[in-house]
mmCIF file of C-alpha atoms in Angstrom:
data_model
loop_
_atom_site.group_PDB
_atom_site.id
_atom_site.type_symbol
_atom_site.label_atom_id
_atom_site.label_comp_id
_atom_site.label_asym_id
_atom_site.label_seq_id
_atom_site.Cartn_x
_atom_site.Cartn_y
_atom_site.Cartn_z
ATOM 1 C CA MET D 1144 32.834 -13.986 -9.433
ATOM 2 C CA ARG D 1145 31.493 -17.525 -9.255
ATOM 3 C CA PHE D 1146 27.969 -18.798 -9.944
ATOM 4 C CA ILE D 1147 26.253 -20.600 -7.057
ATOM 5 C CA GLY D 1148 22.719 -21.313 -8.254
ATOM 6 C CA LYS D 1149 19.226 -20.038 -8.933
ATOM 7 C CA LEU D 1150 16.995 -18.731 -6.133
ATOM 8 C CA GLY D 1151 13.541 -17.848 -7.403
ATOM 9 C CA THR D 1152 14.191 -15.958 -10.630
ATOM 10 C CA THR D 1153 17.577 -14.707 -9.429
ATOM 11 C CA CYS D 1154 21.048 -15.966 -10.277
ATOM 12 C CA ILE D 1155 23.135 -16.083 -7.090
ATOM 13 C CA TYR D 1156 26.866 -15.390 -7.283
ATOM 14 C CA ASP D 1157 29.455 -15.196 -4.527
ATOM 15 C CA SER D 1158 29.539 -11.396 -4.664
ATOM 16 C CA THR D 1159 26.335 -10.251 -6.380
ATOM 17 C CA HIS D 1160 23.150 -11.440 -8.066
ATOM 18 C CA THR D 1161 21.191 -10.652 -11.209
ATOM 19 C CA GLU D 1162 17.452 -10.694 -11.759
ATOM 20 C CA GLU D 1163 17.529 -12.758 -14.965
ATOM 21 C CA CYS D 1164 18.444 -16.401 -14.657
ATOM 22 C CA PRO D 1165 17.943 -19.298 -17.091
ATOM 23 C CA ASP D 1166 15.930 -22.337 -16.070
ATOM 24 C CA PHE D 1167 17.770 -25.469 -14.995
ATOM 25 C CA ASP D 1168 16.185 -28.898 -15.186
ATOM 26 C CA PHE D 1169 17.115 -32.278 -13.784
ATOM 27 C CA HIS D 1170 18.074 -33.854 -17.106
ATOM 28 C CA ALA D 1171 21.309 -34.700 -18.894
ATOM 29 C CA GLY D 1172 22.435 -36.522 -22.033
ATOM 30 C CA SER D 1173 20.586 -37.472 -25.210
ATOM 31 C CA SER D 1174 19.512 -40.676 -26.892
ATOM 32 C CA GLY D 1175 17.362 -42.052 -29.683
ATOM 33 C CA GLY D 1176 19.540 -44.710 -31.272
ATOM 34 C CA TYR D 1177 18.639 -48.246 -32.283
ATOM 35 C CA GLY D 1178 18.153 -50.763 -29.483
ATOM 36 C CA GLU D 1179 17.918 -48.249 -26.669
ATOM 37 C CA PHE D 1180 15.462 -48.684 -23.824
ATOM 38 C CA ALA D 1181 14.521 -46.885 -20.623
ATOM 39 C CA PHE D 1182 14.201 -48.149 -17.077
ATOM 40 C CA VAL D 1183 13.274 -46.541 -13.781
ATOM 41 C CA TYR D 1184 15.414 -46.521 -10.628
ATOM 42 C CA GLY D 1185 13.535 -45.418 -7.492
ATOM 43 C CA PRO D 1186 11.668 -43.875 -5.744
ATOM 44 C CA SER D 1187 11.812 -46.968 -3.546
ATOM 45 C CA ALA D 1188 14.903 -49.015 -4.300
ATOM 46 C CA GLY D 1189 17.877 -50.469 -2.489
ATOM 47 C CA GLY D 1190 20.625 -47.911 -2.051
ATOM 48 C CA LEU D 1191 18.354 -44.858 -2.193
ATOM 49 C CA VAL D 1192 17.707 -43.558 1.310
ATOM 50 C CA GLU D 1193 15.190 -40.922 0.187
ATOM 51 C CA SER D 1194 12.334 -40.779 -2.336
ATOM 52 C CA VAL D 1195 13.782 -39.858 -5.724
ATOM 53 C CA GLN D 1196 13.152 -41.362 -9.151
ATOM 54 C CA PHE D 1197 15.663 -41.674 -11.983
ATOM 55 C CA ARG D 1198 14.575 -42.502 -15.526
ATOM 56 C CA ILE D 1199 17.604 -43.853 -17.384
ATOM 57 C CA ARG D 1200 18.047 -44.618 -21.096
ATOM 58 C CA THR D 1201 20.673 -47.104 -22.178
ATOM 59 C CA SER D 1202 21.563 -49.497 -24.972
ATOM 60 C CA GLY D 1203 22.987 -51.995 -22.518
ATOM 61 C CA GLU D 1204 25.226 -50.874 -19.674
ATOM 62 C CA GLN D 1205 26.219 -47.325 -20.553
ATOM 63 C CA ILE D 1206 24.001 -44.467 -19.353
ATOM 64 C CA LEU D 1207 23.087 -42.311 -22.372
ATOM 65 C CA GLU D 1208 20.384 -40.080 -20.914
ATOM 66 C CA ILE D 1209 18.963 -39.526 -17.439
ATOM 67 C CA TYR D 1210 16.082 -37.643 -15.836
ATOM 68 C CA ALA D 1211 15.588 -37.121 -12.099
ATOM 69 C CA ASN D 1212 12.372 -36.373 -10.228
ATOM 70 C CA PRO D 1213 13.114 -35.266 -6.642
ATOM 71 C CA TYR D 1214 9.517 -34.220 -5.908
ATOM 72 C CA PHE D 1215 7.888 -37.520 -4.935
ATOM 73 C CA LYS D 1216 7.823 -36.518 -1.283
ATOM 74 C CA THR D 1217 7.272 -32.780 -1.422
ATOM 75 C CA ARG D 1218 6.946 -31.166 2.001
ATOM 76 C CA ARG D 1219 5.297 -27.830 2.700
ATOM 77 C CA PHE D 1220 6.761 -25.341 5.162
ATOM 78 C CA LYS D 1221 5.321 -21.965 6.104
ATOM 79 C CA LEU D 1222 8.741 -20.245 6.327
ATOM 80 C CA SER D 1223 7.205 -16.948 7.398
ATOM 81 C CA GLY D 1224 6.224 -15.343 10.695
ATOM 82 C CA LYS D 1225 8.116 -14.683 13.919
ATOM 83 C CA VAL D 1226 11.834 -15.491 13.865
ATOM 84 C CA GLU D 1227 11.479 -18.070 16.651
ATOM 85 C CA ASP D 1228 8.684 -19.899 14.791
ATOM 86 C CA VAL D 1229 10.490 -19.881 11.442
ATOM 87 C CA THR D 1230 13.658 -21.168 13.133
ATOM 88 C CA LEU D 1231 11.738 -24.271 14.262
ATOM 89 C CA GLU D 1232 10.784 -24.985 10.640
ATOM 90 C CA VAL D 1233 14.126 -24.099 9.065
ATOM 91 C CA GLU D 1234 16.094 -26.425 11.351
ATOM 92 C CA ARG D 1235 13.821 -29.303 10.301
ATOM 93 C CA VAL D 1236 14.100 -28.896 6.520
ATOM 94 C CA ASN D 1237 17.030 -31.339 6.579
ATOM 95 C CA ALA D 1238 18.116 -32.480 10.035
ATOM 96 C CA MET D 1239 21.519 -33.640 8.760
ATOM 97 C CA PHE D 1240 22.210 -30.038 7.637
ATOM 98 C CA SER D 1241 20.253 -28.384 10.451
ATOM 99 C CA ALA D 1242 23.093 -26.106 11.579
ATOM 100 C CA SER D 1243 23.773 -24.962 8.008
ATOM 101 C CA HIS D 1244 20.121 -24.122 7.335
ATOM 102 C CA THR D 1245 19.502 -22.464 10.691
ATOM 103 C CA LEU D 1246 22.683 -20.404 10.803
ATOM 104 C CA SER D 1247 22.341 -19.187 7.223
ATOM 105 C CA PHE D 1248 18.795 -18.087 8.087
ATOM 106 C CA LEU D 1249 19.759 -16.340 11.345
ATOM 107 C CA LEU D 1250 22.741 -14.644 9.712
ATOM 108 C CA GLY D 1251 20.340 -13.326 7.075
ATOM 109 C CA VAL D 1252 17.990 -11.956 9.739
ATOM 110 C CA GLU D 1253 20.867 -10.307 11.603
ATOM 111 C CA LYS D 1254 22.287 -8.858 8.392
ATOM 112 C CA SER D 1255 18.903 -7.422 7.403
ATOM 113 C CA MET D 1256 18.786 -5.606 10.778
ATOM 114 C CA ASP D 1257 22.461 -4.502 10.723
ATOM 115 C CA VAL D 1258 23.139 -6.590 13.836
ATOM 116 C CA SER D 1259 26.718 -7.822 14.292
ATOM 117 C CA PRO D 1260 26.803 -11.056 16.336
ATOM 118 C CA ASP D 1261 29.197 -11.237 19.281
ATOM 119 C CA TYR D 1262 32.561 -12.812 18.477
ATOM 120 C CA GLU D 1263 31.836 -15.660 20.915
ATOM 121 C CA THR D 1264 28.596 -16.398 19.063
ATOM 122 C CA GLN D 1265 30.435 -16.437 15.745
ATOM 123 C CA LEU D 1266 33.036 -18.878 17.079
ATOM 124 C CA GLY D 1267 30.287 -21.097 18.469
ATOM 125 C CA ARG D 1268 28.589 -21.126 15.074
ATOM 126 C CA ILE D 1269 31.859 -22.193 13.448
ATOM 127 C CA VAL D 1270 32.144 -25.095 15.901
ATOM 128 C CA GLU D 1271 28.565 -26.125 15.052
ATOM 129 C CA LEU D 1272 29.164 -26.053 11.312
ATOM 130 C CA GLU D 1273 32.405 -28.006 11.588
ATOM 131 C CA LEU D 1274 30.879 -30.665 13.860
ATOM 132 C CA GLU D 1275 28.092 -31.001 11.303
ATOM 133 C CA ARG D 1276 30.697 -31.271 8.533
ATOM 134 C CA VAL D 1277 32.546 -34.057 10.378
ATOM 135 C CA ARG D 1278 29.288 -35.941 10.952
ATOM 136 C CA ASN D 1279 28.107 -35.647 7.347
ATOM 137 C CA HIS D 1280 31.472 -36.390 5.753
ATOM 138 C CA LEU D 1281 31.688 -39.546 7.879
ATOM 139 C CA TYR D 1282 28.200 -40.478 6.679
ATOM 140 C CA VAL D 1283 29.125 -40.004 2.999
ATOM 141 C CA LEU D 1284 32.365 -41.957 3.471
ATOM 142 C CA HIS D 1285 30.420 -44.738 5.175
ATOM 143 C CA LYS D 1286 27.956 -44.922 2.251
ATOM 144 C CA LEU D 1287 30.782 -44.987 -0.305
ATOM 145 C CA VAL D 1288 32.632 -47.749 1.533
ATOM 146 C CA GLU D 1289 29.399 -49.673 2.131
ATOM 147 C CA THR D 1290 28.645 -49.527 -1.607
ATOM 148 C CA GLY D 1291 32.076 -51.066 -2.160
ATOM 149 C CA ALA D 1292 31.068 -53.985 0.113
ATOM 150 C CA LEU D 1293 33.720 -53.249 2.758
ATOM 151 C CA GLY D 1294 31.584 -54.219 5.728
ATOM 152 C CA VAL D 1295 34.077 -53.777 8.571
ATOM 153 C CA ALA D 1296 35.282 -50.358 7.383
ATOM 154 C CA SER D 1297 31.679 -49.279 6.833
ATOM 155 C CA TYR D 1298 30.729 -50.205 10.399
ATOM 156 C CA GLN D 1299 33.781 -48.381 11.745
ATOM 157 C CA LEU D 1300 32.743 -45.206 9.932
ATOM 158 C CA GLN D 1301 29.186 -45.604 11.217
ATOM 159 C CA ALA D 1302 30.561 -45.871 14.748
ATOM 160 C CA MET D 1303 32.552 -42.649 14.264
ATOM 161 C CA GLN D 1304 29.441 -40.912 12.939
ATOM 162 C CA GLU D 1305 27.347 -42.058 15.898
ATOM 163 C CA THR D 1306 30.052 -40.927 18.326
ATOM 164 C CA THR D 1307 29.992 -37.509 16.630
ATOM 165 C CA ASN D 1308 26.219 -37.392 17.140
ATOM 166 C CA ARG D 1309 26.719 -38.124 20.832
ATOM 167 C CA VAL D 1310 29.430 -35.478 21.156
ATOM 168 C CA ILE D 1311 27.032 -32.921 19.651
ATOM 169 C CA GLY D 1312 24.232 -34.082 21.944
ATOM 170 C CA GLU D 1313 26.486 -33.853 24.996
ATOM 171 C CA ALA D 1314 27.553 -30.292 24.160
ATOM 172 C CA CYS D 1315 24.265 -28.910 22.836
ATOM 173 C CA GLY D 1316 21.480 -31.099 24.213
ATOM 174 C CA HIS D 1317 20.397 -32.339 20.778
ATOM 175 C CA ARG D 1318 22.355 -34.297 18.196
ATOM 176 C CA TYR D 1319 20.891 -32.247 15.330
ATOM 177 C CA PHE D 1320 21.205 -28.845 17.048
ATOM 178 C CA PHE D 1321 17.418 -28.458 17.395
ATOM 179 C CA GLY D 1322 16.511 -25.601 19.745
ATOM 180 C CA VAL D 1323 20.137 -24.487 20.037
ATOM 181 C CA ASN D 1324 20.304 -21.394 17.819
ATOM 182 C CA SER D 1325 18.740 -17.961 18.098
ATOM 183 C CA LEU D 1326 19.650 -14.392 17.189
ATOM 184 C CA ASN D 1327 23.182 -13.647 18.439
ATOM 185 C CA HIS D 1328 23.244 -16.753 20.638
ATOM 186 C CA VAL D 1329 24.274 -20.425 20.623
ATOM 187 C CA GLU D 1330 23.049 -22.538 23.539
ATOM 188 C CA CYS D 1331 25.932 -25.034 23.718
ATOM 189 C CA ASP D 1332 28.817 -25.798 26.045
ATOM 190 C CA PHE D 1333 31.601 -26.457 23.553
ATOM 191 C CA GLN D 1334 34.139 -27.083 26.314
ATOM 192 C CA ARG D 1335 32.532 -30.529 26.497
ATOM 193 C CA VAL D 1336 33.478 -31.382 22.897
ATOM 194 C CA ASP D 1337 35.956 -34.284 22.943
ATOM 195 C CA LEU D 1338 37.241 -35.468 19.551
ATOM 196 C CA ARG D 1339 39.900 -37.918 20.711
ATOM 197 C CA TYR D 1340 37.954 -40.763 19.078
ATOM 198 C CA LEU D 1341 39.136 -39.396 15.693
ATOM 199 C CA GLU D 1342 42.850 -39.575 16.522
ATOM 200 C CA GLY D 1343 43.221 -42.767 14.479
ATOM 201 C CA PHE D 1344 41.216 -41.493 11.506
ATOM 202 C CA LYS D 1345 44.243 -40.685 9.325
ATOM 203 C CA SER D 1346 45.665 -44.188 9.794
ATOM 204 C CA PHE D 1347 42.233 -45.668 9.043
ATOM 205 C CA PHE D 1348 42.028 -43.618 5.845
ATOM 206 C CA ASN D 1349 45.527 -44.688 4.730
ATOM 207 C CA ASP D 1350 44.486 -48.325 5.143
ATOM 208 C CA LEU D 1351 41.447 -47.699 2.913
ATOM 209 C CA LEU D 1352 43.708 -46.347 0.174
ATOM 210 C CA GLU D 1353 45.474 -49.728 0.081
ATOM 211 C CA ASN D 1354 42.285 -51.379 -1.188
ATOM 212 C CA ARG D 1355 42.679 -51.228 -4.966
ATOM 213 C CA ILE D 1356 39.278 -52.804 -5.612
ATOM 214 C CA LEU D 1357 37.567 -49.884 -3.871
ATOM 215 C CA ILE D 1358 39.780 -47.182 -5.366
ATOM 216 C CA ASP D 1359 39.331 -48.592 -8.887
ATOM 217 C CA ARG D 1360 35.559 -48.089 -8.513
ATOM 218 C CA PHE D 1361 36.156 -44.450 -7.551
ATOM 219 C CA GLN D 1362 38.758 -43.338 -10.085
ATOM 220 C CA ASN D 1363 37.420 -41.866 -13.374
ATOM 221 C CA ASN D 1364 33.849 -42.509 -12.198
ATOM 222 C CA GLY D 1365 31.553 -39.502 -12.458
ATOM 223 C CA ARG D 1366 34.093 -37.049 -13.839
ATOM 224 C CA ILE D 1367 32.890 -33.466 -13.998
ATOM 225 C CA ASP D 1368 35.107 -30.401 -14.310
ATOM 226 C CA GLN D 1369 32.933 -27.302 -14.674
ATOM 227 C CA ASP D 1370 33.290 -23.803 -13.321
ATOM 228 C CA TRP D 1371 29.822 -23.899 -11.720
ATOM 229 C CA LEU D 1372 30.679 -26.695 -9.299
ATOM 230 C CA ILE D 1373 30.210 -26.117 -5.567
ATOM 231 C CA GLY D 1374 31.317 -27.777 -2.331
ATOM 232 C CA PRO D 1375 33.535 -30.882 -2.268
ATOM 233 C CA ALA D 1376 32.843 -31.438 -5.989
ATOM 234 C CA ALA D 1377 34.411 -28.054 -6.804
ATOM 235 C CA ARG D 1378 37.362 -28.563 -4.491
ATOM 236 C CA ALA D 1379 37.982 -32.044 -5.925
ATOM 237 C CA SER D 1380 38.431 -30.353 -9.317
ATOM 238 C CA GLY D 1381 41.053 -27.959 -7.934
ATOM 239 C CA ARG D 1382 38.780 -24.952 -7.354
ATOM 240 C CA LYS D 1383 38.968 -23.130 -4.013
ATOM 241 C CA TYR D 1384 35.205 -22.556 -3.947
ATOM 242 C CA ASP D 1385 34.111 -22.371 -0.318
ATOM 243 C CA ALA D 1386 31.815 -19.969 1.542
ATOM 244 C CA ARG D 1387 34.166 -20.228 4.522
ATOM 245 C CA TYR D 1388 36.794 -18.600 2.292
ATOM 246 C CA ASP D 1389 34.911 -16.193 0.007
ATOM 247 C CA SER D 1390 32.125 -15.067 2.366
ATOM 248 C CA ASP D 1391 32.526 -12.831 5.412
ATOM 249 C CA SER D 1392 29.601 -14.427 7.262
ATOM 250 C CA LEU D 1393 31.873 -16.011 9.893
ATOM 251 C CA PRO D 1394 35.515 -15.343 10.933
ATOM 252 C CA TYR D 1395 37.078 -18.512 9.513
ATOM 253 C CA LYS D 1396 40.154 -16.610 8.380
ATOM 254 C CA ASP D 1397 40.944 -15.800 12.020
ATOM 255 C CA LEU D 1398 41.488 -19.542 12.448
ATOM 256 C CA GLY D 1399 43.880 -19.724 9.487
ATOM 257 C CA PHE D 1400 41.377 -21.456 7.213
ATOM 258 C CA THR D 1401 42.116 -22.074 3.542
ATOM 259 C CA PRO D 1402 40.250 -24.561 1.303
ATOM 260 C CA LEU D 1403 41.749 -27.983 0.619
ATOM 261 C CA THR D 1404 41.722 -29.055 -3.027
ATOM 262 C CA GLU D 1405 42.521 -32.058 -5.198
ATOM 263 C CA ARG D 1406 43.161 -32.471 -8.930
ATOM 264 C CA SER D 1407 40.814 -35.400 -9.426
ATOM 265 C CA PRO D 1408 37.327 -34.284 -10.577
ATOM 266 C CA ASP D 1409 35.715 -37.690 -10.010
ATOM 267 C CA THR D 1410 34.311 -39.850 -7.215
ATOM 268 C CA PHE D 1411 37.841 -40.480 -5.944
ATOM 269 C CA GLY D 1412 38.591 -36.760 -5.685
ATOM 270 C CA ARG D 1413 35.340 -36.089 -3.836
ATOM 271 C CA PHE D 1414 36.187 -38.980 -1.499
ATOM 272 C CA LEU D 1415 39.659 -37.532 -0.813
ATOM 273 C CA VAL D 1416 38.347 -34.019 -0.163
ATOM 274 C CA ARG D 1417 35.851 -35.261 2.414
ATOM 275 C CA VAL D 1418 38.512 -37.346 4.171
ATOM 276 C CA GLU D 1419 40.923 -34.412 4.338
ATOM 277 C CA GLU D 1420 38.191 -32.034 5.487
ATOM 278 C CA VAL D 1421 37.307 -34.285 8.421
ATOM 279 C CA MET D 1422 40.844 -33.808 9.735
ATOM 280 C CA GLN D 1423 40.812 -30.094 8.889
ATOM 281 C CA SER D 1424 37.483 -29.631 10.693
ATOM 282 C CA VAL D 1425 38.892 -31.261 13.823
ATOM 283 C CA ASP D 1426 41.709 -28.681 13.836
ATOM 284 C CA LEU D 1427 39.257 -25.804 13.270
ATOM 285 C CA ILE D 1428 36.995 -27.013 16.087
ATOM 286 C CA GLN D 1429 39.857 -27.315 18.539
ATOM 287 C CA GLU D 1430 41.205 -23.852 17.687
ATOM 288 C CA ALA D 1431 37.751 -22.232 17.871
ATOM 289 C CA VAL D 1432 36.959 -23.888 21.223
ATOM 290 C CA LYS D 1433 40.222 -22.520 22.671
ATOM 291 C CA ARG D 1434 39.044 -18.992 21.859
ATOM 292 C CA TRP D 1435 35.355 -19.492 22.642
ATOM 293 C CA ARG D 1436 33.687 -18.215 25.812
ATOM 294 C CA ARG D 1437 30.090 -18.871 26.717
ATOM 295 C CA ASN D 1438 28.025 -15.669 26.500
ATOM 296 C CA GLU D 1439 24.629 -14.674 27.824
ATOM 297 C CA ARG D 1440 21.583 -14.400 25.604
ATOM 298 C CA LYS D 1441 20.833 -10.786 24.637
ATOM 299 C CA GLU D 1442 17.423 -9.521 23.667
ATOM 300 C CA ILE D 1443 17.328 -8.201 20.087
ATOM 301 C CA LYS D 1444 14.380 -6.094 19.022
ATOM 302 C CA MET D 1445 13.081 -6.870 15.548
ATOM 303 C CA ARG D 1446 13.059 -4.137 12.940
ATOM 304 C CA ASP D 1447 9.898 -3.351 11.028
ATOM 305 C CA SER D 1448 11.565 -3.909 7.651
ATOM 306 C CA GLY D 1449 14.752 -5.124 6.003
ATOM 307 C CA GLU D 1450 16.146 -7.540 3.436
ATOM 308 C CA ALA D 1451 19.371 -9.515 3.081
ATOM 309 C CA GLU D 1452 20.987 -12.660 1.704
ATOM 310 C CA SER D 1453 23.409 -14.832 3.641
ATOM 311 C CA ARG D 1454 25.566 -17.819 2.789
ATOM 312 C CA VAL D 1455 27.399 -20.512 4.730
ATOM 313 C CA GLU D 1456 29.339 -23.578 3.612
ATOM 314 C CA SER D 1457 27.287 -26.687 4.374
ATOM 315 C CA PRO D 1458 28.986 -30.104 4.153
ATOM 316 C CA SER D 1459 27.947 -30.294 0.472
ATOM 317 C CA GLY D 1460 28.403 -26.681 -0.620
ATOM 318 C CA ASP D 1461 26.926 -23.177 -0.455
ATOM 319 C CA MET D 1462 23.704 -22.775 1.546
ATOM 320 C CA VAL D 1463 21.978 -19.491 0.635
ATOM 321 C CA TYR D 1464 19.080 -17.855 2.475
ATOM 322 C CA ARG D 1465 17.151 -14.748 1.451
ATOM 323 C CA VAL D 1466 15.307 -13.000 4.286
ATOM 324 C CA ARG D 1467 12.724 -10.235 4.028
ATOM 325 C CA ILE D 1468 11.360 -8.469 7.113
ATOM 326 C CA ASP D 1469 7.980 -6.745 6.966
ATOM 327 C CA ASP D 1470 6.124 -5.517 10.047
ATOM 328 C CA ALA D 1471 8.687 -7.323 12.255
ATOM 329 C CA LYS D 1472 7.817 -10.670 10.602
ATOM 330 C CA VAL D 1473 10.201 -12.604 8.367
ATOM 331 C CA ASP D 1474 9.636 -14.289 5.026
ATOM 332 C CA VAL D 1475 12.246 -16.766 3.847
ATOM 333 C CA SER D 1476 13.399 -18.503 0.675
ATOM 334 C CA PHE D 1477 16.526 -20.609 0.293
ATOM 335 C CA LEU D 1478 18.839 -22.314 -2.182
ATOM 336 C CA PRO D 1479 20.198 -25.645 -0.877
ATOM 337 C CA PRO D 1480 23.436 -27.169 -2.205
ATOM 338 C CA SER D 1481 21.680 -30.418 -3.091
ATOM 339 C CA LYS D 1482 19.809 -28.730 -5.953
ATOM 340 C CA ALA D 1483 23.041 -27.768 -7.725
ATOM 341 C CA ASN D 1484 24.724 -31.056 -6.865
ATOM 342 C CA LEU D 1485 21.855 -33.086 -8.348
ATOM 343 C CA ILE D 1486 22.312 -31.246 -11.655
ATOM 344 C CA PHE D 1487 26.054 -31.960 -11.591
ATOM 345 C CA LEU D 1488 25.466 -35.607 -10.685
ATOM 346 C CA LEU D 1489 23.263 -36.092 -13.754
ATOM 347 C CA LYS D 1490 25.867 -34.525 -16.030
ATOM 348 C CA SER D 1491 28.623 -36.656 -14.523
ATOM 349 C CA VAL D 1492 26.900 -40.026 -15.037
ATOM 350 C CA ILE D 1493 26.563 -39.725 -18.824
ATOM 351 C CA GLY D 1494 28.843 -42.320 -20.395
ATOM 352 C CA THR D 1495 29.302 -44.294 -17.175
ATOM 353 C CA ILE D 1496 27.802 -47.725 -16.519
ATOM 354 C CA PHE D 1497 24.873 -48.284 -14.208
ATOM 355 C CA THR D 1498 26.787 -50.463 -11.734
ATOM 356 C CA ASP D 1499 29.008 -47.431 -11.008
ATOM 357 C CA PHE D 1500 26.014 -45.150 -10.413
ATOM 358 C CA PRO D 1501 25.721 -45.772 -6.611
ATOM 359 C CA PHE D 1502 29.343 -44.697 -6.008
ATOM 360 C CA ASN D 1503 28.828 -41.490 -7.966
ATOM 361 C CA TRP D 1504 25.489 -40.783 -6.262
ATOM 362 C CA GLU D 1505 26.920 -41.108 -2.758
ATOM 363 C CA SER D 1506 30.001 -38.991 -3.536
ATOM 364 C CA PHE D 1507 27.953 -35.804 -4.054
ATOM 365 C CA GLY D 1508 26.273 -35.925 -0.616
ATOM 366 C CA ILE D 1509 22.832 -35.041 -1.997
ATOM 367 C CA TRP D 1510 19.785 -34.749 0.298
ATOM 368 C CA ILE D 1511 16.474 -34.869 -1.558
ATOM 369 C CA SER D 1512 14.649 -33.615 1.560
ATOM 370 C CA GLU D 1513 15.976 -30.070 1.038
ATOM 371 C CA ILE D 1514 15.110 -30.017 -2.679
ATOM 372 C CA GLY D 1515 11.486 -31.150 -2.424
ATOM 373 C CA VAL D 1516 10.312 -28.198 -0.306
ATOM 374 C CA GLU D 1517 7.408 -25.862 -1.069
ATOM 375 C CA LYS D 1518 6.262 -22.792 0.840
ATOM 376 C CA ARG D 1519 2.682 -22.845 2.071
#
């Protein structure tokens, strides 16, 4: 049994949950020695795409203590009502993880009504999630390489990411899967997915590994080896933690899936895992598309009541949704992977130097947009 995170007052595990859960805050380290001082990084600073503030204490270069405030740009979502209306909000919590949010939500609704999605729908959802994984891993790799001042390689990765966006748009009508998903249905033509532009990715990656300046900035930076890790951070530390593997939400095992791991619990390991998972996702997509057949939308009548939790593996780790149905209306709460990853990031930076912070930050694939959410 592995710990995933805290949702409301509940501790979420891969197989069960408990009602009592300790509080977790966005703070790590301790200080108070002679000559120490604090400075603020963010919420508007070069290198930070989203609004987040870090308060860092140091005696010079080394980070001794750090606080994070991810709530500068809090957004309010209703997250209750008819399934179709809530879907429109859920898919916009974090557009980069739209498929992960939406599918975890819909799987929760279906589970609460004892509805088993058609096999074709399940395969289509796998293709969605893996296309999203390719896109987001390419984005994280681009940010890591950009931080290392490798301009040409950074632009090449950006081009691959943009091509992935266009492939998604060609197959589904929207590059972020907006309006694509509904109960037991995926409105995409996955036969149009063409990933030949990634055929040279392995060679490109091998060339990157020849750059010792870049790799030296990754190795031993942001080391963290804890049993509560999720996503690429967990797999970089050798743990096979993956909702595709330990959740029965989608039939990944039919495609021969098994998690890829490394034995390098640092920025370099997280970099390697994302690179390897891009290639693995391409294989999963191609195998799923071979088996996939487009199916017709089927009307599903909402139940008056029900409750369930569901979990999928987003590009950065477990995405958990809790769904309650009352009078045929849904009420939703969720646990995004970025909340756990921000806690792990803060722990991993203690003892590192500030100039290495951007590499560590990018390696976790954190999106503040899905942390700073309140229900209205």
